[in-house]
Amino acid sequence: MIPPTYKPKKKFMQLAIAEARRARDRGDYPIGAVITHLLGKREVVIASAGNRVKTSGSSIKHVELETLKYVSSGYGRYLPDFVLYSTHEPCAMCAGACVWSKIGAVVYGVSQEDITAYGKQHGTEEFKWRACLISCKFVLEKGGLHIPVFDSFLRLECRKLFAYRAHHTNTKPATARATKARAASRPTRRTDNSGR
């Protein structure tokens, strides 16, 4: 169980931001997530990944859901000693997965409202930036999961991801890019105990 005195760590959100940039570099929405495990006074990274909605062709391959599934497959059904960091507020679907996995805490940068506002002003046919305006906190509370939730953590840095553009032009055929993107975007299991 994550104690109510828990303090989010900047380095874990910075890792999520780096994963988001990698996701955008391969043609996806720049959204990243990290799951850490709290072991006494130590906190270690268990998984980190970037969004896969566009590169997988599935509208439900949200990075939060995928990392939760990945960590649950190795650590069990319930994750009360784990923290989900996400650059963007988990949508209702991902917040529901947090309820079912009994995640210990959630830390996120930009809100569903931020996503909607950006999408209305700057959304394109390729990157719409749609959002489900049901707060993560609401879903967690209605699901009976009363855990620490930290919103707007490194919000300004996470907001910059909306405008982040890939730094290279990919000239490989689309099928080769898609295959490589699927392999590169799977959650990464961290085996070191440094938490970096």
mmCIF file of C-alpha atoms in Angstrom:
data_model
loop_
_atom_site.group_PDB
_atom_site.id
_atom_site.type_symbol
_atom_site.label_atom_id
_atom_site.label_comp_id
_atom_site.label_asym_id
_atom_site.label_seq_id
_atom_site.Cartn_x
_atom_site.Cartn_y
_atom_site.Cartn_z
ATOM 1 C CA MET A 1 0.000 0.000 0.000
ATOM 2 C CA ILE A 2 1.296 3.462 -0.902
ATOM 3 C CA PRO A 3 1.296 5.698 2.187
ATOM 4 C CA PRO A 4 -0.600 9.011 2.108
ATOM 5 C CA THR A 5 2.750 10.741 2.777
ATOM 6 C CA TYR A 6 4.123 9.529 -0.580
ATOM 7 C CA LYS A 7 5.888 12.218 -2.631
ATOM 8 C CA PRO A 8 6.071 11.803 -6.444
ATOM 9 C CA LYS A 9 9.577 11.783 -7.915
ATOM 10 C CA LYS A 10 10.511 14.111 -10.762
ATOM 11 C CA LYS A 11 12.861 11.542 -12.347
ATOM 12 C CA PHE A 12 10.022 9.077 -12.939
ATOM 13 C CA MET A 13 7.828 11.646 -14.701
ATOM 14 C CA GLN A 14 10.868 12.728 -16.725
ATOM 15 C CA LEU A 15 11.243 9.110 -17.855
ATOM 16 C CA ALA A 16 7.562 9.097 -18.871
ATOM 17 C CA ILE A 17 8.175 12.320 -20.838
ATOM 18 C CA ALA A 18 11.145 10.687 -22.603
ATOM 19 C CA GLU A 19 8.957 7.685 -23.487
ATOM 20 C CA ALA A 20 6.316 10.085 -24.846
ATOM 21 C CA ARG A 21 8.882 11.720 -27.111
ATOM 22 C CA ARG A 22 9.973 8.304 -28.394
ATOM 23 C CA ALA A 23 6.323 7.468 -29.114
ATOM 24 C CA ARG A 24 5.948 10.640 -31.190
ATOM 25 C CA ASP A 25 9.243 9.963 -32.962
ATOM 26 C CA ARG A 26 7.772 6.702 -34.244
ATOM 27 C CA GLY A 27 4.492 8.360 -35.306
ATOM 28 C CA ASP A 28 2.239 8.012 -32.275
ATOM 29 C CA TYR A 29 0.660 10.366 -29.769
ATOM 30 C CA PRO A 30 3.365 11.662 -27.414
ATOM 31 C CA ILE A 31 2.044 10.082 -24.234
ATOM 32 C CA GLY A 32 4.283 8.131 -21.880
ATOM 33 C CA ALA A 33 3.876 6.093 -18.717
ATOM 34 C CA VAL A 34 6.067 4.544 -16.051
ATOM 35 C CA ILE A 35 5.157 2.093 -13.317
ATOM 36 C CA THR A 36 7.308 2.007 -10.213
ATOM 37 C CA HIS A 37 7.391 -0.385 -7.271
ATOM 38 C CA LEU A 38 7.722 1.018 -3.776
ATOM 39 C CA LEU A 39 9.949 -1.270 -1.710
ATOM 40 C CA GLY A 40 10.222 0.260 1.747
ATOM 41 C CA LYS A 41 12.114 3.503 1.230
ATOM 42 C CA ARG A 42 13.252 2.523 -2.270
ATOM 43 C CA GLU A 43 11.259 3.032 -5.437
ATOM 44 C CA VAL A 44 12.278 1.244 -8.625
ATOM 45 C CA VAL A 45 11.070 1.410 -12.218
ATOM 46 C CA ILE A 46 9.353 -1.782 -13.313
ATOM 47 C CA ALA A 47 8.064 -0.719 -16.736
ATOM 48 C CA SER A 48 8.065 2.289 -19.030
ATOM 49 C CA ALA A 49 6.524 2.788 -22.461
ATOM 50 C CA GLY A 50 5.074 5.221 -24.965
ATOM 51 C CA ASN A 51 1.618 5.262 -26.487
ATOM 52 C CA ARG A 52 0.746 2.711 -29.212
ATOM 53 C CA VAL A 53 -2.702 3.767 -30.393
ATOM 54 C CA LYS A 54 -1.665 4.844 -33.895
ATOM 55 C CA THR A 55 1.243 2.472 -34.491
ATOM 56 C CA SER A 56 -0.719 -0.602 -33.350
ATOM 57 C CA GLY A 57 -3.881 0.303 -35.231
ATOM 58 C CA SER A 58 -5.939 -0.204 -32.054
ATOM 59 C CA SER A 59 -7.801 2.652 -30.396
ATOM 60 C CA ILE A 60 -7.548 0.935 -26.994
ATOM 61 C CA LYS A 61 -3.753 0.460 -26.857
ATOM 62 C CA HIS A 62 -3.411 3.296 -24.353
ATOM 63 C CA VAL A 63 -0.003 3.273 -22.708
ATOM 64 C CA GLU A 64 -1.408 3.221 -19.163
ATOM 65 C CA LEU A 65 -3.525 0.145 -19.890
ATOM 66 C CA GLU A 66 -0.661 -1.633 -21.643
ATOM 67 C CA THR A 67 1.856 -0.999 -18.848
ATOM 68 C CA LEU A 68 -0.666 -2.098 -16.203
ATOM 69 C CA LYS A 69 -1.285 -5.345 -18.121
ATOM 70 C CA TYR A 70 2.434 -5.904 -18.525
ATOM 71 C CA VAL A 71 3.277 -5.367 -14.849
ATOM 72 C CA SER A 72 0.289 -7.464 -13.705
ATOM 73 C CA SER A 73 1.519 -10.346 -15.841
ATOM 74 C CA GLY A 74 4.760 -10.441 -13.858
ATOM 75 C CA TYR A 75 3.727 -9.237 -10.396
ATOM 76 C CA GLY A 76 0.196 -10.495 -9.987
ATOM 77 C CA ARG A 77 -3.342 -9.316 -10.312
ATOM 78 C CA TYR A 78 -3.217 -6.572 -7.706
ATOM 79 C CA LEU A 79 -0.613 -3.798 -7.561
ATOM 80 C CA PRO A 80 -1.102 -1.918 -4.254
ATOM 81 C CA ASP A 81 2.648 -1.200 -3.886
ATOM 82 C CA PHE A 82 2.994 0.262 -7.369
ATOM 83 C CA VAL A 83 2.673 3.816 -8.705
ATOM 84 C CA LEU A 84 1.488 4.742 -12.199
ATOM 85 C CA TYR A 85 3.109 7.869 -13.643
ATOM 86 C CA SER A 86 1.561 9.207 -16.859
ATOM 87 C CA THR A 87 2.234 12.351 -18.829
ATOM 88 C CA HIS A 88 -1.525 12.650 -19.450
ATOM 89 C CA GLU A 89 -4.425 11.980 -17.095
ATOM 90 C CA PRO A 90 -5.609 8.383 -17.500
ATOM 91 C CA CYS A 91 -8.907 8.232 -19.378
ATOM 92 C CA ALA A 92 -11.961 6.484 -17.908
ATOM 93 C CA MET A 93 -10.879 3.152 -19.465
ATOM 94 C CA CYS A 94 -7.349 3.362 -18.035
ATOM 95 C CA ALA A 95 -8.609 4.631 -14.673
ATOM 96 C CA GLY A 96 -10.937 1.614 -14.630
ATOM 97 C CA ALA A 97 -7.908 -0.631 -15.167
ATOM 98 C CA CYS A 98 -6.288 1.128 -12.190
ATOM 99 C CA VAL A 99 -9.347 0.195 -10.112
ATOM 100 C CA TRP A 100 -9.259 -3.451 -11.198
ATOM 101 C CA SER A 101 -5.511 -3.746 -10.598
ATOM 102 C CA LYS A 102 -5.761 -1.904 -7.267
ATOM 103 C CA ILE A 103 -2.830 0.334 -8.195
ATOM 104 C CA GLY A 104 -1.339 2.087 -5.155
ATOM 105 C CA ALA A 105 -1.140 5.665 -6.518
ATOM 106 C CA VAL A 106 -1.508 7.659 -9.734
ATOM 107 C CA VAL A 107 0.613 10.642 -10.798
ATOM 108 C CA TYR A 108 -0.160 12.554 -13.989
ATOM 109 C CA GLY A 109 0.807 15.760 -15.781
ATOM 110 C CA VAL A 110 -1.907 17.213 -18.021
ATOM 111 C CA SER A 111 -5.640 16.773 -17.450
ATOM 112 C CA GLN A 112 -8.431 15.526 -19.691
ATOM 113 C CA GLU A 113 -9.533 19.186 -19.910
ATOM 114 C CA ASP A 114 -6.051 20.158 -21.157
ATOM 115 C CA ILE A 115 -6.260 17.439 -23.811
ATOM 116 C CA THR A 116 -9.710 18.596 -24.960
ATOM 117 C CA ALA A 117 -8.685 22.257 -25.088
ATOM 118 C CA TYR A 118 -5.584 21.452 -27.140
ATOM 119 C CA GLY A 119 -7.569 19.207 -29.492
ATOM 120 C CA LYS A 120 -10.236 21.857 -30.133
ATOM 121 C CA GLN A 121 -7.628 24.474 -30.949
ATOM 122 C CA HIS A 122 -4.867 22.461 -32.653
ATOM 123 C CA GLY A 123 -6.256 19.006 -33.442
ATOM 124 C CA THR A 124 -5.713 17.663 -36.951
ATOM 125 C CA GLU A 125 -7.185 14.773 -38.889
ATOM 126 C CA GLU A 126 -4.079 12.743 -38.010
ATOM 127 C CA PHE A 127 -3.796 13.840 -34.357
ATOM 128 C CA LYS A 128 -7.245 14.765 -33.053
ATOM 129 C CA TRP A 129 -6.413 14.837 -29.313
ATOM 130 C CA ARG A 130 -9.850 13.694 -28.195
ATOM 131 C CA ALA A 131 -10.567 13.150 -24.516
ATOM 132 C CA CYS A 132 -13.184 11.583 -22.301
ATOM 133 C CA LEU A 133 -14.096 14.265 -19.783
ATOM 134 C CA ILE A 134 -14.526 11.901 -16.868
ATOM 135 C CA SER A 135 -11.808 12.521 -14.316
ATOM 136 C CA CYS A 136 -9.477 9.796 -13.204
ATOM 137 C CA LYS A 137 -10.230 10.674 -9.562
ATOM 138 C CA PHE A 138 -13.970 10.250 -10.190
ATOM 139 C CA VAL A 139 -13.520 6.773 -11.697
ATOM 140 C CA LEU A 140 -11.180 5.697 -8.884
ATOM 141 C CA GLU A 141 -13.571 6.941 -6.192
ATOM 142 C CA LYS A 142 -16.629 5.355 -7.836
ATOM 143 C CA GLY A 143 -14.629 2.142 -8.136
ATOM 144 C CA GLY A 144 -13.940 2.187 -4.400
ATOM 145 C CA LEU A 145 -10.203 2.763 -4.811
ATOM 146 C CA HIS A 146 -9.183 5.503 -2.391
ATOM 147 C CA ILE A 147 -5.531 6.115 -3.216
ATOM 148 C CA PRO A 148 -3.204 9.097 -3.527
ATOM 149 C CA VAL A 149 -3.708 10.867 -6.878
ATOM 150 C CA PHE A 150 -1.311 13.638 -7.856
ATOM 151 C CA ASP A 151 -2.543 15.805 -10.709
ATOM 152 C CA SER A 152 -0.659 18.517 -12.603
ATOM 153 C CA PHE A 153 2.719 17.000 -11.671
ATOM 154 C CA LEU A 154 5.320 18.598 -13.988
ATOM 155 C CA ARG A 155 2.308 19.886 -15.935
ATOM 156 C CA LEU A 156 4.216 22.531 -17.908
ATOM 157 C CA GLU A 157 6.769 19.980 -19.128
ATOM 158 C CA CYS A 158 3.975 17.552 -20.025
ATOM 159 C CA ARG A 159 2.012 20.274 -21.873
ATOM 160 C CA LYS A 160 5.026 20.803 -24.143
ATOM 161 C CA LEU A 161 4.433 17.282 -25.461
ATOM 162 C CA PHE A 162 1.333 18.468 -27.356
ATOM 163 C CA ALA A 163 3.571 20.473 -29.689
ATOM 164 C CA TYR A 164 6.465 17.976 -29.787
ATOM 165 C CA ARG A 165 7.271 16.863 -33.320
ATOM 166 C CA ALA A 166 9.422 13.978 -34.477
ATOM 167 C CA HIS A 167 13.006 15.012 -35.166
ATOM 168 C CA HIS A 168 13.635 12.755 -38.137
ATOM 169 C CA THR A 169 11.962 11.841 -41.408
ATOM 170 C CA ASN A 170 11.339 8.166 -41.758
ATOM 171 C CA THR A 171 11.662 6.939 -45.363
ATOM 172 C CA LYS A 172 11.156 3.215 -44.708
ATOM 173 C CA PRO A 173 8.036 1.547 -46.133
ATOM 174 C CA ALA A 174 4.970 1.839 -43.903
ATOM 175 C CA THR A 175 4.825 -1.894 -43.078
ATOM 176 C CA ALA A 176 8.451 -1.949 -41.949
ATOM 177 C CA ARG A 177 7.857 1.147 -39.811
ATOM 178 C CA ALA A 178 4.735 -0.394 -38.268
ATOM 179 C CA THR A 179 6.492 -3.674 -37.433
ATOM 180 C CA LYS A 180 9.482 -1.883 -35.914
ATOM 181 C CA ALA A 181 7.169 0.496 -33.993
ATOM 182 C CA ARG A 182 5.185 -2.365 -32.473
ATOM 183 C CA ALA A 183 8.377 -4.032 -31.275
ATOM 184 C CA ALA A 184 9.901 -0.776 -29.996
ATOM 185 C CA SER A 185 6.790 0.352 -28.148
ATOM 186 C CA ARG A 186 6.247 -2.647 -25.908
ATOM 187 C CA PRO A 187 6.604 -1.822 -22.227
ATOM 188 C CA THR A 188 10.158 -2.208 -21.056
ATOM 189 C CA ARG A 189 10.787 -4.224 -17.924
ATOM 190 C CA ARG A 190 13.506 -2.691 -15.783
ATOM 191 C CA THR A 191 15.630 -5.127 -13.845
ATOM 192 C CA ASP A 192 18.023 -2.743 -12.151
ATOM 193 C CA ASN A 193 17.254 -1.397 -8.703
ATOM 194 C CA SER A 194 18.514 2.119 -9.298
ATOM 195 C CA GLY A 195 15.093 3.555 -10.146
ATOM 196 C CA ARG A 196 16.542 5.350 -13.190
#
